Amino acid sequence: MTPPSASPPEQPSGIPERAVVLLVVGLVLLYALWTLRTPSPSSGVPDAVATAATGALSPERIPLVTGDEPIADIFTKAGCVVCHSIPGIPGANGQVGPPLLLGTTGQQRLQDPEYRGQAKTVHEYVVESVVEPRRFIVQGYPAETMPTWYGSKLSALALERIAAYLERQTEVR
Ligand code: HEC
């Protein structure tokens, strides 16, 4: 019953056309895969601030601090100001470590159940924090960041003056 079709049979040219489309799609996919392969620049970058701060503070670049300097120079020469804010010390507005307000925070540290150091007074706690910073890590701040070599850069007098100053600080300027 079907009348003989008047239209000519499908041209074989339809197949190569599809092949071209497939080829283009394939190339686009390959290109997309290639772009995904190249590592994204932001991957694996550690805490940039901490790295920059510690990198600038290799022990060779820190002079010996005798303790005869004005108090602000002690903190600046030693590089404390890079990482800490310290009331009354110009330029001491570092954000890597906690603000040094030991007049307020010192007792809290000594009473912290996590505290494993030897200090009995806030003064001793400051000295210990500078000479043996790994003894106690203040919560919320990065470990392994405060330099461990201050014992060889700060004289006993410098350490005493640092502790005497910091144990009295109770608020940010
Ligand atoms: C490279 C950064 C960096 C430098 C430089 C640095 N500190 Fe720190 N400091 C930290 C960090 C981070 C912490 C908190 C983590 C911890 O307890 O170790 C800290 C903790 C402390 C604490 C304990 C504070 C608290 O609230 O209990 C004291 C005190 C201290 N630093 C004093 C100093 C002094 C003084 C200097 C300079 C002689 C100095 N720091 C230099 C990073 C630094």
Short mmCIF file of C-alpha atoms and ligand atoms in Angstrom, two decimals:
data_model
loop_
_atom_site.label_atom_id
_atom_site.label_comp_id
_atom_site.label_asym_id
_atom_site.label_seq_id
_atom_site.Cartn_x
_atom_site.Cartn_y
_atom_site.Cartn_z
CA MET A 1 0.00 0.00 0.00
CA THR A 2 2.87 2.36 0.58
CA PRO A 3 3.47 4.45 -2.44
CA PRO A 4 6.99 4.36 -3.72
CA SER A 5 8.87 7.11 -1.98
CA ALA A 6 9.47 10.15 -4.07
CA SER A 7 12.29 11.45 -1.94
CA PRO A 8 15.76 10.27 -2.80
CA PRO A 9 17.46 7.90 -0.32
CA GLU A 10 19.45 9.46 2.53
CA GLN A 11 22.70 10.86 1.22
CA PRO A 12 25.77 9.12 2.62
CA SER A 13 27.18 12.61 3.33
CA GLY A 14 25.23 12.61 6.68
CA ILE A 15 27.75 10.25 8.26
CA PRO A 16 30.90 12.35 7.67
CA GLU A 17 29.01 15.37 9.09
CA ARG A 18 28.41 13.49 12.34
CA ALA A 19 32.06 12.46 12.41
CA VAL A 20 33.11 16.12 12.19
CA VAL A 21 30.82 16.99 15.11
CA LEU A 22 32.25 14.12 17.16
CA LEU A 23 35.77 15.23 16.34
CA VAL A 24 35.05 18.82 17.48
CA VAL A 25 33.41 17.60 20.69
CA GLY A 26 36.39 15.34 21.31
CA LEU A 27 38.85 18.20 20.84
CA VAL A 28 36.89 20.43 23.21
CA LEU A 29 36.88 17.68 25.85
CA LEU A 30 40.62 17.14 25.42
CA TYR A 31 41.23 20.84 25.83
CA ALA A 32 39.06 20.92 28.95
CA LEU A 33 40.97 17.98 30.45
CA TRP A 34 44.27 19.66 29.65
CA THR A 35 43.25 22.86 31.45
CA LEU A 36 42.17 20.83 34.49
CA ARG A 37 45.57 19.11 34.55
CA THR A 38 47.56 22.31 35.02
CA PRO A 39 47.86 22.91 38.79
CA SER A 40 45.86 25.82 40.13
CA PRO A 41 48.15 28.49 41.58
CA SER A 42 46.36 28.67 44.94
CA SER A 43 46.72 24.97 45.82
CA GLY A 44 48.98 24.01 48.72
CA VAL A 45 49.95 27.52 49.77
CA PRO A 46 50.50 27.50 53.56
CA ASP A 47 49.52 30.32 55.88
CA ALA A 48 51.17 33.10 53.92
CA VAL A 49 51.41 35.55 56.80
CA ALA A 50 53.14 33.15 59.16
CA THR A 51 55.55 32.03 56.45
CA ALA A 52 56.47 35.57 55.48
CA ALA A 53 57.00 36.53 59.11
CA THR A 54 59.17 33.55 60.00
CA GLY A 55 61.07 33.74 56.73
CA ALA A 56 62.11 37.33 57.45
CA LEU A 57 63.35 36.34 60.89
CA SER A 58 66.15 33.86 60.44
CA PRO A 59 68.49 33.98 63.46
CA GLU A 60 71.38 35.30 61.33
CA ARG A 61 69.39 38.48 60.72
CA ILE A 62 68.63 39.19 64.37
CA PRO A 63 71.40 41.03 66.26
CA LEU A 64 72.34 40.23 69.83
CA VAL A 65 70.13 42.21 72.19
CA THR A 66 72.15 43.30 75.21
CA GLY A 67 69.28 44.73 77.25
CA ASP A 68 70.88 48.19 77.50
CA GLU A 69 68.66 49.46 74.66
CA PRO A 70 65.47 51.47 75.25
CA ILE A 71 62.60 49.02 75.81
CA ALA A 72 61.00 49.69 72.40
CA ASP A 73 64.31 48.89 70.67
CA ILE A 74 64.54 45.58 72.48
CA PHE A 75 61.23 44.43 71.01
CA THR A 76 62.02 45.89 67.59
CA LYS A 77 65.58 44.52 67.32
CA ALA A 78 64.39 41.06 68.37
CA GLY A 79 61.61 41.13 65.77
CA CYS A 80 58.78 40.51 68.27
CA VAL A 81 56.86 43.38 66.67
CA VAL A 82 56.53 41.44 63.41
CA CYS A 83 54.26 38.89 65.06
CA HIS A 84 52.84 40.54 68.17
CA SER A 85 51.00 43.68 69.09
CA ILE A 86 52.49 45.19 72.24
CA PRO A 87 50.95 48.19 74.01
CA GLY A 88 53.17 51.25 74.04
CA ILE A 89 55.64 49.95 71.46
CA PRO A 90 55.47 51.93 68.18
CA GLY A 91 54.99 49.69 65.17
CA ALA A 92 54.24 46.61 67.27
CA ASN A 93 51.05 45.51 65.58
CA GLY A 94 51.86 41.99 64.36
CA GLN A 95 48.94 39.61 64.02
CA VAL A 96 50.66 36.21 63.87
CA GLY A 97 50.83 35.63 67.63
CA PRO A 98 48.54 36.78 70.45
CA PRO A 99 48.62 40.42 71.58
CA LEU A 100 51.08 40.52 74.47
CA LEU A 101 48.74 41.49 77.32
CA LEU A 102 50.21 39.26 79.98
CA GLY A 103 48.95 41.51 82.77
CA THR A 104 45.53 40.23 81.75
CA THR A 105 46.23 36.84 80.17
CA GLY A 106 49.22 35.63 82.21
CA GLN A 107 47.22 34.17 85.12
CA GLN A 108 44.84 32.46 82.67
CA ARG A 109 47.79 30.69 81.03
CA LEU A 110 49.21 29.48 84.35
CA GLN A 111 45.78 28.13 85.35
CA ASP A 112 45.09 26.52 81.97
CA PRO A 113 44.67 22.74 82.46
CA GLU A 114 46.78 22.30 79.29
CA TYR A 115 49.70 24.25 80.77
CA ARG A 116 52.72 21.95 81.24
CA GLY A 117 55.46 24.50 81.87
CA GLN A 118 57.51 25.23 84.98
CA ALA A 119 56.53 28.86 85.56
CA LYS A 120 54.93 29.83 88.86
CA THR A 121 54.58 33.55 88.17
CA VAL A 122 53.56 35.57 85.11
CA HIS A 123 57.11 36.94 84.97
CA GLU A 124 58.50 33.40 84.74
CA TYR A 125 55.83 32.50 82.20
CA VAL A 126 56.96 35.31 79.89
CA VAL A 127 60.62 34.26 80.12
CA GLU A 128 59.65 30.64 79.50
CA SER A 129 57.43 31.59 76.54
CA VAL A 130 60.35 33.40 74.91
CA VAL A 131 63.10 30.86 75.61
CA GLU A 132 61.05 27.66 75.32
CA PRO A 133 57.99 28.59 73.25
CA ARG A 134 57.06 24.95 72.55
CA ARG A 135 56.19 24.35 76.21
CA PHE A 136 52.74 25.81 75.79
CA ILE A 137 50.88 26.81 72.65
CA VAL A 138 48.27 29.50 73.15
CA GLN A 139 44.96 28.19 71.86
CA GLY A 140 43.92 29.57 68.48
CA TYR A 141 47.47 30.43 67.41
CA PRO A 142 49.86 28.48 65.19
CA ALA A 143 52.34 26.10 66.83
CA GLU A 144 55.90 25.86 65.51
CA THR A 145 55.83 29.54 64.62
CA MET A 146 57.40 31.49 67.45
CA PRO A 147 61.19 31.17 66.95
CA THR A 148 62.99 28.78 69.32
CA TRP A 149 66.39 30.51 69.20
CA TYR A 150 65.72 33.59 71.33
CA GLY A 151 67.72 32.09 74.18
CA SER A 152 70.86 32.70 72.13
CA LYS A 153 69.93 36.23 71.03
CA LEU A 154 68.63 37.86 74.19
CA SER A 155 70.86 38.56 77.17
CA ALA A 156 69.58 37.75 80.65
CA LEU A 157 69.06 41.48 81.16
CA ALA A 158 67.03 41.78 77.93
CA LEU A 159 64.84 38.85 79.00
CA GLU A 160 64.29 40.39 82.43
CA ARG A 161 63.26 43.71 80.93
CA ILE A 162 60.93 42.02 78.41
CA ALA A 163 59.23 40.07 81.19
CA ALA A 164 59.01 43.10 83.50
CA TYR A 165 57.40 45.12 80.70
CA LEU A 166 54.98 42.49 79.38
CA GLU A 167 53.67 41.33 82.75
CA ARG A 168 52.32 44.87 83.27
CA GLN A 169 50.44 45.19 79.96
CA THR A 170 46.70 44.88 80.31
CA GLU A 171 45.12 46.41 77.22
CA VAL A 172 45.79 47.39 73.64
CA ARG A 173 46.51 51.06 73.05
C1 HEC B 1 57.41 34.60 63.88
C2 HEC B 1 56.41 35.08 64.78
C3 HEC B 1 56.79 35.37 66.22
C4 HEC B 1 57.84 36.12 66.69
C5 HEC B 1 58.93 36.79 65.91
C6 HEC B 1 57.70 36.18 68.11
N1 HEC B 1 56.61 35.46 68.50
FE1 HEC B 1 55.91 35.26 70.37
N2 HEC B 1 54.46 33.99 69.71
C7 HEC B 1 54.19 33.71 68.39
C8 HEC B 1 53.05 32.84 68.32
C9 HEC B 1 52.43 32.29 67.04
C10 HEC B 1 52.63 32.60 69.62
C11 HEC B 1 51.43 31.77 70.06
C12 HEC B 1 51.69 30.30 69.94
C13 HEC B 1 52.57 29.82 71.04
O1 HEC B 1 52.15 29.87 72.20
O2 HEC B 1 53.71 29.42 70.73
C14 HEC B 1 53.54 33.35 70.49
C15 HEC B 1 53.46 33.39 71.88
C16 HEC B 1 54.18 34.28 72.68
C17 HEC B 1 53.96 34.47 74.10
C18 HEC B 1 52.87 33.81 74.93
C19 HEC B 1 51.70 34.79 74.87
C20 HEC B 1 50.50 34.44 75.68
O3 HEC B 1 49.51 35.16 75.51
O4 HEC B 1 50.53 33.49 76.45
C21 HEC B 1 54.85 35.41 74.51
C22 HEC B 1 55.01 35.99 75.92
C23 HEC B 1 55.63 35.79 73.37
N3 HEC B 1 55.19 35.07 72.25
C24 HEC B 1 56.62 36.75 73.40
C25 HEC B 1 57.43 37.06 72.31
C26 HEC B 1 58.55 37.95 72.38
C27 HEC B 1 58.98 38.72 73.63
C28 HEC B 1 59.12 37.95 71.15
C29 HEC B 1 60.39 38.65 70.71
C30 HEC B 1 61.55 38.43 71.56
C31 HEC B 1 58.32 37.10 70.29
N4 HEC B 1 57.30 36.57 71.04
C32 HEC B 1 58.57 36.86 68.95
C33 HEC B 1 54.88 34.18 67.30
C34 HEC B 1 56.03 34.95 67.37
#
